[in-house]
Structure formats: structure tokens, C-alpha cells
PDB file of C-alpha atoms in Angstrom:
ATOM      1  CA  MET A  11     131.828 190.452 292.395  1.00  0.00           C
ATOM      2  CA  LYS A  12     128.123 190.899 293.054  1.00  0.00           C
ATOM      3  CA  ARG A  13     125.515 190.737 290.142  1.00  0.00           C
ATOM      4  CA  ARG A  14     125.087 194.457 290.149  1.00  0.00           C
ATOM      5  CA  GLU A  15     128.368 195.404 290.158  1.00  0.00           C
ATOM      6  CA  PHE A  16     129.242 193.353 287.190  1.00  0.00           C
ATOM      7  CA  MET A  17     126.150 194.254 285.286  1.00  0.00           C
ATOM      8  CA  ALA A  18     127.363 197.990 285.992  1.00  0.00           C
ATOM      9  CA  LEU A  19     130.681 196.802 284.434  1.00  0.00           C
ATOM     10  CA  LEU A  20     129.559 195.216 281.713  1.00  0.00           C
ATOM     11  CA  GLY A  21     127.278 197.787 280.644  1.00  0.00           C
ATOM     12  CA  GLY A  22     130.141 200.633 281.053  1.00  0.00           C
ATOM     13  CA  ALA A  23     132.142 198.560 278.802  1.00  0.00           C
ATOM     14  CA  SER A  24     129.678 198.332 275.974  1.00  0.00           C
ATOM     15  CA  VAL A  25     129.358 202.533 276.086  1.00  0.00           C
ATOM     16  CA  MET A  26     133.121 203.174 276.313  1.00  0.00           C
ATOM     17  CA  PRO A  27     133.637 202.342 272.395  1.00  0.00           C
ATOM     18  CA  PHE A  28     130.681 204.601 271.416  1.00  0.00           C
ATOM     19  CA  ALA A  29     131.906 207.661 273.585  1.00  0.00           C
ATOM     20  CA  ALA A  30     135.561 207.349 272.400  1.00  0.00           C
ATOM     21  CA  ARG A  31     134.034 207.362 268.704  1.00  0.00           C
ATOM     22  CA  ALA A  32     131.982 210.552 269.394  1.00  0.00           C
ATOM     23  CA  GLN A  33     134.889 212.105 270.449  1.00  0.00           C
ATOM     24  CA  GLN A  34     136.996 211.515 267.434  1.00  0.00           C
ATOM     25  CA  PRO A  35     137.085 214.530 264.991  1.00  0.00           C
ATOM     26  CA  ALA A  36     134.843 214.219 261.856  1.00  0.00           C
ATOM     27  CA  VAL A  37     136.960 213.365 258.672  1.00  0.00           C
ATOM     28  CA  VAL A  38     137.324 216.437 256.467  1.00  0.00           C
ATOM     29  CA  PRO A  39     136.689 215.585 252.564  1.00  0.00           C
ATOM     30  CA  VAL A  40     139.495 216.537 250.526  1.00  0.00           C
ATOM     31  CA  ILE A  41     139.228 218.143 247.029  1.00  0.00           C
ATOM     32  CA  GLY A  42     142.056 218.015 244.504  1.00  0.00           C
ATOM     33  CA  PHE A  43     142.770 220.944 242.367  1.00  0.00           C
ATOM     34  CA  LEU A  44     144.510 220.091 239.042  1.00  0.00           C
ATOM     35  CA  HIS A  45     145.385 222.910 236.737  1.00  0.00           C
ATOM     36  CA  SER A  46     147.895 223.548 233.717  1.00  0.00           C
ATOM     37  CA  GLY A  47     148.465 227.043 234.870  1.00  0.00           C
ATOM     38  CA  SER A  48     149.338 228.984 238.068  1.00  0.00           C
ATOM     39  CA  ALA A  49     147.728 230.022 240.974  1.00  0.00           C
ATOM     40  CA  GLU A  50     148.299 234.211 240.880  1.00  0.00           C
ATOM     41  CA  PRO A  51     146.556 234.999 237.646  1.00  0.00           C
ATOM     42  CA  ASN A  52     143.609 232.738 238.841  1.00  0.00           C
ATOM     43  CA  ALA A  53     143.073 234.327 242.045  1.00  0.00           C
ATOM     44  CA  ARG A  54     139.789 235.942 241.270  1.00  0.00           C
ATOM     45  CA  ARG A  55     138.343 232.765 239.666  1.00  0.00           C
ATOM     46  CA  LEU A  56     139.396 230.773 242.638  1.00  0.00           C
ATOM     47  CA  ALA A  57     137.438 232.956 244.736  1.00  0.00           C
ATOM     48  CA  GLY A  58     134.264 232.082 242.837  1.00  0.00           C
ATOM     49  CA  PHE A  59     134.922 228.265 243.419  1.00  0.00           C
ATOM     50  CA  ARG A  60     135.504 229.043 247.183  1.00  0.00           C
ATOM     51  CA  LYS A  61     132.205 231.043 246.942  1.00  0.00           C
ATOM     52  CA  GLY A  62     129.994 228.073 245.504  1.00  0.00           C
ATOM     53  CA  LEU A  63     131.632 225.675 247.968  1.00  0.00           C
ATOM     54  CA  ALA A  64     130.455 227.805 250.478  1.00  0.00           C
ATOM     55  CA  GLU A  65     126.965 228.522 249.293  1.00  0.00           C
ATOM     56  CA  ALA A  66     126.715 224.553 249.316  1.00  0.00           C
ATOM     57  CA  GLY A  67     128.025 224.444 253.020  1.00  0.00           C
ATOM     58  CA  PHE A  68     131.474 223.661 252.637  1.00  0.00           C
ATOM     59  CA  ILE A  69     134.181 226.234 253.695  1.00  0.00           C
ATOM     60  CA  GLU A  70     137.737 225.510 253.175  1.00  0.00           C
ATOM     61  CA  GLY A  71     139.708 225.250 256.184  1.00  0.00           C
ATOM     62  CA  GLN A  72     136.942 224.254 258.065  1.00  0.00           C
ATOM     63  CA  ASN A  73     134.876 221.490 256.617  1.00  0.00           C
ATOM     64  CA  VAL A  74     136.626 220.899 253.461  1.00  0.00           C
ATOM     65  CA  ALA A  75     140.159 220.936 252.568  1.00  0.00           C
ATOM     66  CA  ILE A  76     141.650 221.586 248.983  1.00  0.00           C
ATOM     67  CA  GLU A  77     144.927 220.250 247.594  1.00  0.00           C
ATOM     68  CA  TYR A  78     146.077 222.397 244.749  1.00  0.00           C
ATOM     69  CA  ARG A  79     148.610 221.193 241.888  1.00  0.00           C
ATOM     70  CA  TRP A  80     149.580 223.860 239.435  1.00  0.00           C
ATOM     71  CA  ALA A  81     151.733 222.606 236.427  1.00  0.00           C
ATOM     72  CA  GLN A  82     152.963 226.524 235.794  1.00  0.00           C
ATOM     73  CA  GLY A  83     152.527 226.233 232.235  1.00  0.00           C
ATOM     74  CA  LYS A  84     154.000 222.829 232.063  1.00  0.00           C
ATOM     75  CA  ASP A  85     151.437 220.655 230.525  1.00  0.00           C
ATOM     76  CA  GLU A  86     153.864 217.531 230.776  1.00  0.00           C
ATOM     77  CA  ARG A  87     153.681 217.717 234.369  1.00  0.00           C
ATOM     78  CA  LEU A  88     149.946 217.095 234.728  1.00  0.00           C
ATOM     79  CA  PRO A  89     150.210 213.382 234.896  1.00  0.00           C
ATOM     80  CA  GLU A  90     152.803 213.492 237.543  1.00  0.00           C
ATOM     81  CA  LEU A  91     150.375 215.783 239.668  1.00  0.00           C
ATOM     82  CA  ALA A  92     147.540 214.028 239.002  1.00  0.00           C
ATOM     83  CA  ALA A  93     148.940 210.864 240.321  1.00  0.00           C
ATOM     84  CA  ASP A  94     149.874 212.566 243.529  1.00  0.00           C
ATOM     85  CA  LEU A  95     146.333 213.795 244.099  1.00  0.00           C
ATOM     86  CA  ILE A  96     145.260 210.265 243.714  1.00  0.00           C
ATOM     87  CA  ARG A  97     147.754 209.130 246.194  1.00  0.00           C
ATOM     88  CA  GLN A  98     146.294 211.696 248.742  1.00  0.00           C
ATOM     89  CA  LYS A  99     143.133 209.762 248.259  1.00  0.00           C
ATOM     90  CA  VAL A 100     141.128 213.253 247.506  1.00  0.00           C
ATOM     91  CA  ALA A 101     137.157 212.669 247.412  1.00  0.00           C
ATOM     92  CA  VAL A 102     136.989 214.596 244.008  1.00  0.00           C
ATOM     93  CA  ILE A 103     139.292 216.475 241.501  1.00  0.00           C
ATOM     94  CA  ALA A 104     138.382 219.634 239.924  1.00  0.00           C
ATOM     95  CA  THR A 105     139.954 220.963 236.587  1.00  0.00           C
ATOM     96  CA  LEU A 106     138.752 224.403 235.789  1.00  0.00           C
ATOM     97  CA  SER A 107     139.662 226.126 232.948  1.00  0.00           C
ATOM     98  CA  SER A 108     142.206 223.609 231.871  1.00  0.00           C
ATOM     99  CA  THR A 109     141.447 221.105 229.047  1.00  0.00           C
ATOM    100  CA  THR A 110     144.715 219.210 229.384  1.00  0.00           C
ATOM    101  CA  ALA A 111     144.415 218.998 233.251  1.00  0.00           C
ATOM    102  CA  ALA A 112     140.851 217.275 232.754  1.00  0.00           C
ATOM    103  CA  VAL A 113     142.395 214.679 230.319  1.00  0.00           C
ATOM    104  CA  ALA A 114     145.274 213.832 232.614  1.00  0.00           C
ATOM    105  CA  ALA A 115     142.881 213.280 235.648  1.00  0.00           C
ATOM    106  CA  LYS A 116     140.864 211.254 233.354  1.00  0.00           C
ATOM    107  CA  ALA A 117     143.419 208.980 232.285  1.00  0.00           C
ATOM    108  CA  ALA A 118     144.949 208.904 236.085  1.00  0.00           C
ATOM    109  CA  THR A 119     141.834 207.510 237.321  1.00  0.00           C
ATOM    110  CA  SER A 120     138.358 205.827 236.448  1.00  0.00           C
ATOM    111  CA  THR A 121     136.970 205.964 240.137  1.00  0.00           C
ATOM    112  CA  ILE A 122     137.791 209.132 241.608  1.00  0.00           C
ATOM    113  CA  PRO A 123     134.894 211.548 240.737  1.00  0.00           C
ATOM    114  CA  ILE A 124     136.260 214.661 238.266  1.00  0.00           C
ATOM    115  CA  PHE A 125     134.425 217.726 237.523  1.00  0.00           C
ATOM    116  CA  PHE A 126     135.590 219.640 234.654  1.00  0.00           C
ATOM    117  CA  LEU A 127     135.409 223.170 233.314  1.00  0.00           C
ATOM    118  CA  ILE A 128     136.653 223.064 229.492  1.00  0.00           C
ATOM    119  CA  ALA A 129     136.363 224.882 226.650  1.00  0.00           C
ATOM    120  CA  ASP A 130     136.090 221.721 224.395  1.00  0.00           C
ATOM    121  CA  PRO A 131     133.666 219.033 223.340  1.00  0.00           C
ATOM    122  CA  PRO A 132     133.835 216.354 226.526  1.00  0.00           C
ATOM    123  CA  VAL A 133     132.458 213.427 224.295  1.00  0.00           C
ATOM    124  CA  GLU A 134     135.187 213.565 221.800  1.00  0.00           C
ATOM    125  CA  LEU A 135     137.814 213.955 224.218  1.00  0.00           C
ATOM    126  CA  GLY A 136     136.679 210.757 225.796  1.00  0.00           C
ATOM    127  CA  LEU A 137     135.552 212.351 229.118  1.00  0.00           C
ATOM    128  CA  VAL A 138     131.882 211.362 229.074  1.00  0.00           C
ATOM    129  CA  THR A 139     129.785 209.037 227.088  1.00  0.00           C
ATOM    130  CA  SER A 140     127.230 212.069 226.639  1.00  0.00           C
ATOM    131  CA  LEU A 141     126.391 214.974 227.423  1.00  0.00           C
ATOM    132  CA  ASN A 142     123.353 214.021 229.074  1.00  0.00           C
ATOM    133  CA  ARG A 143     124.510 210.942 230.373  1.00  0.00           C
ATOM    134  CA  PRO A 144     128.141 211.293 230.965  1.00  0.00           C
ATOM    135  CA  GLY A 145     128.666 207.878 232.691  1.00  0.00           C
ATOM    136  CA  GLY A 146     131.828 207.137 234.226  1.00  0.00           C
ATOM    137  CA  ASN A 147     133.434 208.984 236.746  1.00  0.00           C
ATOM    138  CA  ALA A 148     133.663 212.545 235.032  1.00  0.00           C
ATOM    139  CA  THR A 149     131.066 215.398 234.477  1.00  0.00           C
ATOM    140  CA  GLY A 150     131.215 219.222 234.220  1.00  0.00           C
ATOM    141  CA  ILE A 151     130.854 222.422 232.113  1.00  0.00           C
ATOM    142  CA  SER A 152     131.655 222.761 228.360  1.00  0.00           C
ATOM    143  CA  THR A 153     132.085 226.619 227.024  1.00  0.00           C
ATOM    144  CA  LEU A 154     131.727 225.519 223.471  1.00  0.00           C
ATOM    145  CA  ALA A 155     135.435 226.707 222.286  1.00  0.00           C
ATOM    146  CA  ALA A 156     135.161 226.261 218.361  1.00  0.00           C
ATOM    147  CA  GLU A 157     131.788 228.351 218.191  1.00  0.00           C
ATOM    148  CA  LEU A 158     132.918 231.012 220.733  1.00  0.00           C
ATOM    149  CA  ALA A 159     136.009 231.385 218.334  1.00  0.00           C
ATOM    150  CA  ALA A 160     134.025 231.904 215.268  1.00  0.00           C
ATOM    151  CA  LYS A 161     132.199 234.545 216.791  1.00  0.00           C
ATOM    152  CA  ARG A 162     135.246 236.560 218.242  1.00  0.00           C
ATOM    153  CA  LEU A 163     136.765 236.654 214.943  1.00  0.00           C
ATOM    154  CA  SER A 164     133.455 237.921 213.383  1.00  0.00           C
ATOM    155  CA  LEU A 165     133.379 240.662 215.823  1.00  0.00           C
ATOM    156  CA  LEU A 166     137.459 241.272 215.106  1.00  0.00           C
ATOM    157  CA  HIS A 167     136.423 241.881 211.554  1.00  0.00           C
ATOM    158  CA  GLU A 168     133.501 244.268 212.572  1.00  0.00           C
ATOM    159  CA  LEU A 169     135.602 246.310 214.346  1.00  0.00           C
ATOM    160  CA  ALA A 170     138.322 246.174 211.436  1.00  0.00           C
ATOM    161  CA  PRO A 171     136.707 245.777 208.336  1.00  0.00           C
ATOM    162  CA  LYS A 172     139.439 247.268 206.292  1.00  0.00           C
ATOM    163  CA  THR A 173     142.526 245.091 207.614  1.00  0.00           C
ATOM    164  CA  ASP A 174     144.216 242.940 204.751  1.00  0.00           C
ATOM    165  CA  GLY A 175     143.571 239.643 206.867  1.00  0.00           C
ATOM    166  CA  LEU A 176     143.242 238.500 210.224  1.00  0.00           C
ATOM    167  CA  SER A 177     145.733 236.283 212.365  1.00  0.00           C
ATOM    168  CA  VAL A 178     145.187 233.810 215.038  1.00  0.00           C
ATOM    169  CA  LEU A 179     147.539 232.975 217.916  1.00  0.00           C
ATOM    170  CA  LEU A 180     147.385 229.421 219.187  1.00  0.00           C
ATOM    171  CA  LYS A 181     149.232 226.750 220.867  1.00  0.00           C
ATOM    172  CA  PRO A 182     148.972 223.617 218.580  1.00  0.00           C
ATOM    173  CA  SER A 183     149.223 221.064 221.247  1.00  0.00           C
ATOM    174  CA  HIS A 184     145.756 222.264 222.597  1.00  0.00           C
ATOM    175  CA  PRO A 185     143.202 219.679 222.396  1.00  0.00           C
ATOM    176  CA  SER A 186     140.855 221.757 220.477  1.00  0.00           C
ATOM    177  CA  ALA A 187     143.470 223.555 218.097  1.00  0.00           C
ATOM    178  CA  LYS A 188     142.538 221.144 215.100  1.00  0.00           C
ATOM    179  CA  ALA A 189     138.379 221.934 215.714  1.00  0.00           C
ATOM    180  CA  VAL A 190     139.142 225.858 216.558  1.00  0.00           C
ATOM    181  CA  THR A 191     141.379 226.104 213.547  1.00  0.00           C
ATOM    182  CA  ALA A 192     138.721 224.830 211.134  1.00  0.00           C
ATOM    183  CA  SER A 193     136.149 226.557 212.715  1.00  0.00           C
ATOM    184  CA  LEU A 194     137.986 229.882 212.171  1.00  0.00           C
ATOM    185  CA  GLN A 195     138.841 229.032 208.476  1.00  0.00           C
ATOM    186  CA  THR A 196     135.422 228.383 207.845  1.00  0.00           C
ATOM    187  CA  THR A 197     134.224 231.786 209.417  1.00  0.00           C
ATOM    188  CA  ALA A 198     137.260 233.469 207.367  1.00  0.00           C
ATOM    189  CA  ARG A 199     136.074 232.104 204.302  1.00  0.00           C
ATOM    190  CA  THR A 200     132.418 233.543 204.842  1.00  0.00           C
ATOM    191  CA  LEU A 201     134.011 236.784 205.693  1.00  0.00           C
ATOM    192  CA  GLY A 202     135.915 236.812 202.568  1.00  0.00           C
ATOM    193  CA  VAL A 203     139.352 237.623 204.533  1.00  0.00           C
ATOM    194  CA  GLN A 204     142.622 235.600 204.724  1.00  0.00           C
ATOM    195  CA  LEU A 205     143.326 234.007 207.780  1.00  0.00           C
ATOM    196  CA  ASP A 206     147.151 233.279 209.151  1.00  0.00           C
ATOM    197  CA  ILE A 207     147.600 231.041 211.776  1.00  0.00           C
ATOM    198  CA  LYS A 208     150.483 231.728 214.296  1.00  0.00           C
ATOM    199  CA  GLU A 209     151.593 228.872 216.503  1.00  0.00           C
ATOM    200  CA  ALA A 210     153.251 229.243 219.291  1.00  0.00           C
ATOM    201  CA  SER A 211     154.213 226.827 222.294  1.00  0.00           C
ATOM    202  CA  THR A 212     157.153 228.876 224.010  1.00  0.00           C
ATOM    203  CA  ASP A 213     158.149 232.290 225.203  1.00  0.00           C
ATOM    204  CA  PRO A 214     160.475 232.885 222.101  1.00  0.00           C
ATOM    205  CA  GLU A 215     157.412 231.448 219.854  1.00  0.00           C
ATOM    206  CA  ILE A 216     155.058 234.198 221.211  1.00  0.00           C
ATOM    207  CA  GLU A 217     157.640 236.895 220.770  1.00  0.00           C
ATOM    208  CA  ALA A 218     158.334 236.054 217.086  1.00  0.00           C
ATOM    209  CA  ALA A 219     154.771 235.541 216.394  1.00  0.00           C
ATOM    210  CA  TYR A 220     153.842 239.177 217.529  1.00  0.00           C
ATOM    211  CA  ALA A 221     157.360 240.426 215.503  1.00  0.00           C
ATOM    212  CA  SER A 222     155.697 239.153 212.279  1.00  0.00           C
ATOM    213  CA  LEU A 223     152.398 240.911 212.788  1.00  0.00           C
ATOM    214  CA  ARG A 224     151.946 244.340 210.805  1.00  0.00           C
ATOM    215  CA  PRO A 225     151.003 247.551 212.873  1.00  0.00           C
ATOM    216  CA  GLY A 226     147.284 247.959 211.864  1.00  0.00           C
ATOM    217  CA  SER A 227     146.582 244.319 211.791  1.00  0.00           C
ATOM    218  CA  ALA A 228     144.011 242.216 213.972  1.00  0.00           C
ATOM    219  CA  LEU A 229     144.545 239.421 216.057  1.00  0.00           C
ATOM    220  CA  LEU A 230     142.551 236.658 218.077  1.00  0.00           C
ATOM    221  CA  VAL A 231     144.317 235.167 220.717  1.00  0.00           C
ATOM    222  CA  ALA A 232     142.992 231.337 221.101  1.00  0.00           C
ATOM    223  CA  THR A 233     141.528 230.271 224.772  1.00  0.00           C
ATOM    224  CA  ASP A 234     144.643 228.506 226.324  1.00  0.00           C
ATOM    225  CA  PRO A 235     145.787 228.486 229.932  1.00  0.00           C
ATOM    226  CA  PHE A 236     148.881 228.953 228.533  1.00  0.00           C
ATOM    227  CA  PHE A 237     148.308 232.479 227.112  1.00  0.00           C
ATOM    228  CA  PHE A 238     146.070 233.431 230.166  1.00  0.00           C
ATOM    229  CA  ILE A 239     148.724 233.001 232.511  1.00  0.00           C
ATOM    230  CA  ARG A 240     151.054 235.085 230.162  1.00  0.00           C
ATOM    231  CA  ARG A 241     148.364 237.861 229.419  1.00  0.00           C
ATOM    232  CA  ALA A 242     150.182 241.065 231.015  1.00  0.00           C
ATOM    233  CA  ARG A 243     152.898 240.046 228.483  1.00  0.00           C
ATOM    234  CA  LEU A 244     150.464 239.446 225.605  1.00  0.00           C
ATOM    235  CA  ILE A 245     148.879 243.073 226.196  1.00  0.00           C
ATOM    236  CA  THR A 246     152.279 244.493 226.112  1.00  0.00           C
ATOM    237  CA  LEU A 247     153.194 242.837 222.912  1.00  0.00           C
ATOM    238  CA  ALA A 248     149.990 244.009 221.139  1.00  0.00           C
ATOM    239  CA  ALA A 249     150.490 247.615 222.294  1.00  0.00           C
ATOM    240  CA  ALA A 250     153.893 247.625 221.179  1.00  0.00           C
ATOM    241  CA  SER A 251     152.797 245.905 217.742  1.00  0.00           C
ATOM    242  CA  LYS A 252     149.810 248.188 217.531  1.00  0.00           C
ATOM    243  CA  VAL A 253     147.604 245.272 216.709  1.00  0.00           C
ATOM    244  CA  ALA A 254     144.000 244.908 217.453  1.00  0.00           C
ATOM    245  CA  THR A 255     143.585 241.931 219.344  1.00  0.00           C
ATOM    246  CA  ILE A 256     140.269 239.966 220.724  1.00  0.00           C
ATOM    247  CA  TYR A 257     141.081 237.787 223.735  1.00  0.00           C
ATOM    248  CA  ASP A 258     138.246 235.379 225.319  1.00  0.00           C
ATOM    249  CA  SER A 259     137.975 236.437 228.917  1.00  0.00           C
ATOM    250  CA  ARG A 260     137.257 239.813 230.445  1.00  0.00           C
ATOM    251  CA  GLU A 261     140.491 239.672 232.595  1.00  0.00           C
ATOM    252  CA  PHE A 262     142.347 240.647 229.216  1.00  0.00           C
ATOM    253  CA  ALA A 263     140.264 243.801 228.652  1.00  0.00           C
ATOM    254  CA  GLU A 264     140.519 244.888 232.477  1.00  0.00           C
ATOM    255  CA  SER A 265     144.280 244.412 232.261  1.00  0.00           C
ATOM    256  CA  GLY A 266     144.398 246.682 229.199  1.00  0.00           C
ATOM    257  CA  GLY A 267     143.620 244.381 226.152  1.00  0.00           C
ATOM    258  CA  LEU A 268     141.570 246.056 223.776  1.00  0.00           C
ATOM    259  CA  MET A 269     138.293 243.758 223.867  1.00  0.00           C
ATOM    260  CA  SER A 270     137.117 240.390 224.862  1.00  0.00           C
ATOM    261  CA  TYR A 271     134.405 238.278 224.441  1.00  0.00           C
ATOM    262  CA  GLY A 272     133.442 234.855 225.953  1.00  0.00           C
ATOM    263  CA  THR A 273     131.558 233.247 229.152  1.00  0.00           C
ATOM    264  CA  VAL A 274     131.025 234.815 232.310  1.00  0.00           C
ATOM    265  CA  ILE A 275     133.820 232.884 233.611  1.00  0.00           C
ATOM    266  CA  ALA A 276     133.744 233.974 237.363  1.00  0.00           C
ATOM    267  CA  GLU A 277     130.171 232.795 237.335  1.00  0.00           C
ATOM    268  CA  LEU A 278     131.159 229.304 235.905  1.00  0.00           C
ATOM    269  CA  TRP A 279     133.915 228.845 238.626  1.00  0.00           C
ATOM    270  CA  GLN A 280     131.200 229.526 241.230  1.00  0.00           C
ATOM    271  CA  GLN A 281     128.846 227.173 239.635  1.00  0.00           C
ATOM    272  CA  ALA A 282     131.780 224.392 239.485  1.00  0.00           C
ATOM    273  CA  GLY A 283     132.214 224.875 243.449  1.00  0.00           C
ATOM    274  CA  THR A 284     128.353 224.273 243.846  1.00  0.00           C
ATOM    275  CA  SER A 285     128.333 221.071 241.675  1.00  0.00           C
ATOM    276  CA  VAL A 286     131.553 219.867 243.560  1.00  0.00           C
ATOM    277  CA  ALA A 287     129.694 220.285 246.466  1.00  0.00           C
ATOM    278  CA  ARG A 288     127.133 217.978 245.289  1.00  0.00           C
ATOM    279  CA  ILE A 289     129.512 215.476 244.252  1.00  0.00           C
ATOM    280  CA  LEU A 290     130.831 215.742 247.911  1.00  0.00           C
ATOM    281  CA  LYS A 291     127.404 214.967 249.304  1.00  0.00           C
ATOM    282  CA  GLY A 292     127.214 211.979 247.461  1.00  0.00           C
ATOM    283  CA  GLU A 293     125.638 212.671 243.968  1.00  0.00           C
ATOM    284  CA  LYS A 294     127.385 210.614 240.903  1.00  0.00           C
ATOM    285  CA  PRO A 295     128.935 212.375 238.073  1.00  0.00           C
ATOM    286  CA  ALA A 296     127.535 209.879 236.078  1.00  0.00           C
ATOM    287  CA  ASN A 297     124.183 211.171 236.624  1.00  0.00           C
ATOM    288  CA  LEU A 298     124.763 214.712 236.279  1.00  0.00           C
ATOM    289  CA  PRO A 299     124.609 216.059 232.796  1.00  0.00           C
ATOM    290  CA  VAL A 300     127.137 218.089 231.336  1.00  0.00           C
ATOM    291  CA  THR A 301     126.040 221.532 231.296  1.00  0.00           C
ATOM    292  CA  GLN A 302     126.781 224.862 228.808  1.00  0.00           C
ATOM    293  CA  PRO A 303     126.913 228.318 229.550  1.00  0.00           C
ATOM    294  CA  THR A 304     124.071 230.808 228.472  1.00  0.00           C
ATOM    295  CA  ARG A 305     125.610 234.098 229.438  1.00  0.00           C
ATOM    296  CA  PHE A 306     128.291 235.767 227.383  1.00  0.00           C
ATOM    297  CA  GLU A 307     129.876 238.967 227.547  1.00  0.00           C
ATOM    298  CA  LEU A 308     131.578 241.721 225.267  1.00  0.00           C
ATOM    299  CA  VAL A 309     133.928 243.965 227.192  1.00  0.00           C
ATOM    300  CA  PHE A 310     135.633 246.983 225.350  1.00  0.00           C
ATOM    301  CA  ASN A 311     138.543 248.901 226.674  1.00  0.00           C
ATOM    302  CA  MET A 312     138.420 252.368 225.317  1.00  0.00           C
ATOM    303  CA  LYS A 313     141.672 253.705 226.636  1.00  0.00           C
ATOM    304  CA  THR A 314     143.403 250.975 224.763  1.00  0.00           C
ATOM    305  CA  ALA A 315     141.317 251.802 221.464  1.00  0.00           C
ATOM    306  CA  LYS A 316     142.608 255.455 221.562  1.00  0.00           C
ATOM    307  CA  THR A 317     145.824 254.305 222.140  1.00  0.00           C
ATOM    308  CA  LEU A 318     146.010 252.370 218.962  1.00  0.00           C
ATOM    309  CA  GLY A 319     144.010 255.125 217.165  1.00  0.00           C
ATOM    310  CA  LEU A 320     140.902 252.894 216.576  1.00  0.00           C
ATOM    311  CA  ASP A 321     137.231 254.414 216.177  1.00  0.00           C
ATOM    312  CA  VAL A 322     134.835 251.349 217.780  1.00  0.00           C
ATOM    313  CA  PRO A 323     131.630 251.448 215.621  1.00  0.00           C
ATOM    314  CA  SER A 324     128.905 252.824 217.519  1.00  0.00           C
ATOM    315  CA  ASN A 325     126.919 249.620 216.841  1.00  0.00           C
ATOM    316  CA  LEU A 326     129.536 247.364 217.984  1.00  0.00           C
ATOM    317  CA  LEU A 327     129.615 249.489 221.388  1.00  0.00           C
ATOM    318  CA  ALA A 328     125.873 249.087 221.744  1.00  0.00           C
ATOM    319  CA  THR A 329     126.127 245.508 222.320  1.00  0.00           C
ATOM    320  CA  ALA A 330     129.027 245.793 224.607  1.00  0.00           C
ATOM    321  CA  ASP A 331     128.007 244.353 228.242  1.00  0.00           C
ATOM    322  CA  GLU A 332     130.916 246.845 229.643  1.00  0.00           C
ATOM    323  CA  VAL A 333     133.034 249.755 228.030  1.00  0.00           C
ATOM    324  CA  ILE A 334     135.980 250.574 230.271  1.00  0.00           C
ATOM    325  CA  GLU A 335     136.700 254.124 229.912  1.00  0.00           C
TER     326      GLU A 335
END
């Protein structure tokens, strides 16, 4: 073999691996999405999450994949679902509007990045070391459950100041149940009203709680995915019981609930998508401070108010961000 032919063969051999490598498809990162609820009630919120990802350059089905794991209201399934995502070698786990999912993900891994959106204090839950310096593998958004619950109770009392007492429906196993209860009891004492705590962890217990309410009374439904995925049933029960009810998100008021007060949740899911994209691009959760919302909205459904025979005070209506006619 001539020297020129040998060198050409040697050069070709050295180039081929690089050419072959260039032809291999790029590895698509996978987001693990873990939630205690179900997909359909969260469809609009998921659209916001995908929008946030897209704004940062990640489009589901093109250059990013999402593995969804829904517990369908059965929190006991979350550890198993979290373990499954870890076996899938996902790049990051997102747990949005589901505190129990965030806790399960954190218990399952100390290495895979976690981004949460929860209504509870993440430091107390052991998700982060501090809000400004999360440390570890988790960061996210905390939406002030106890503080917002107290505000809702005040709004409910302002709507129905002559009611004998105010009731609260909550799931006792929720991580923030004790803190929220304490905050509401303090607020009730300040308002000078009795507070009746009604606990429900199953559908029959929800039915029993509403059956025990007096017509004309007032109810606050605590923040919980367990209640959110059952919002149609809760609204029906409130109407049948003729109970003025305040909820934590606008989806309730849009579906026929009397009123809601809370964060602009669609914006927060969109913000979460943008933050998850930052993690996909290489930023570390330990260096991303936990943020808190700055925008809140009060929504009234006047059709429901008329059905209940309620006259919403004009000064309260004036503070509403939206009035559904």
C-alpha cells in the first residue's frame, strides 16, 4: 500500500466516528411531573406550565418530554409514583399545587432537582434550608397557605357578618392543616365569631360535613388538591345546602362557586415552567431562591349570590378583581 493511500485510509478512519456521532439524535430531557390529583381538573394550569416552558425554548413533544404521574387523590400512591419517575431517570421533578407530592419527591431523591409550587412553608416541611438559600436539590414557589386562609375568613365574615358561626372544611392529613387551623382560630377570635372545623378525607365524609351545615351559614374550603379535583361536587353541595362558601382559586367561582380569593394560579404555573427550564439549562435548585406570589385576586359569582339570596356589600364588590354575572 502506498503511503498516500495509507494516510487517506487513516484519516478516513479518524473522521468516521465524528460523522457517525453527528448523525445521532440529540438526547431529549425528560421532566417528571408528580401530582396528588388528576389531569382533567388541572388542564388549564398545565397549559400555563407548558407556556412557561415554551417561552424558555422547551416545547413538549419536540425538545422536551414530560412523564406525568397522577395519584388520582390517593396520596398513599405518591412514594411509588415518585420512585417510578426516578427509575425513568428524569432530569427534574415538578410538583405543582401539590404539597404531598413535593414531600414524596424530596423523600425519594436527594440528587434529582425538584421544583415545587406549594401553599405551605417549605422550610418547616424540610424541602429547603431557607427561602433565600434553598441548598439541596429543591426550590420553588410558596403561596402562604395560613396567611391566605386568614384573609379568606375575614372576607367571608365581611360577606355574612350576621351569621352565627363560620365553618371550615379541611383534610386533616394535609401538611398545613395544623398551621391553617391555628391561623383561622386566631382570626375567628379577632372577629368575635365561633369557628367550626369540619374534617373530611373521603367522599362520604365530605357529604356528612355538608349535611351538618345549617342553611344560611358560611363555609371556607381549605386549599387542597383533594378538594380541587372534587370542585364540581363541592359547588353542588354548597348550592343544595344554601351555604355561602369561599374557595382558594378562581376555578371554583368560574364553575359556580360563590367567591374565591387566592393567588393568580395560572401565572404561577407558567412561572414554574420558566423556572424548570432554567434547571434544564443547568442552573442548580440550591442557588435559586424560593419565591412568593405578589398578585392575588378576588372573584365573585353574582349568579350564585342571587341564587343564595345574598346581597354582596357594595364595598366588597368594589374590591373584586372580577365579577362573574
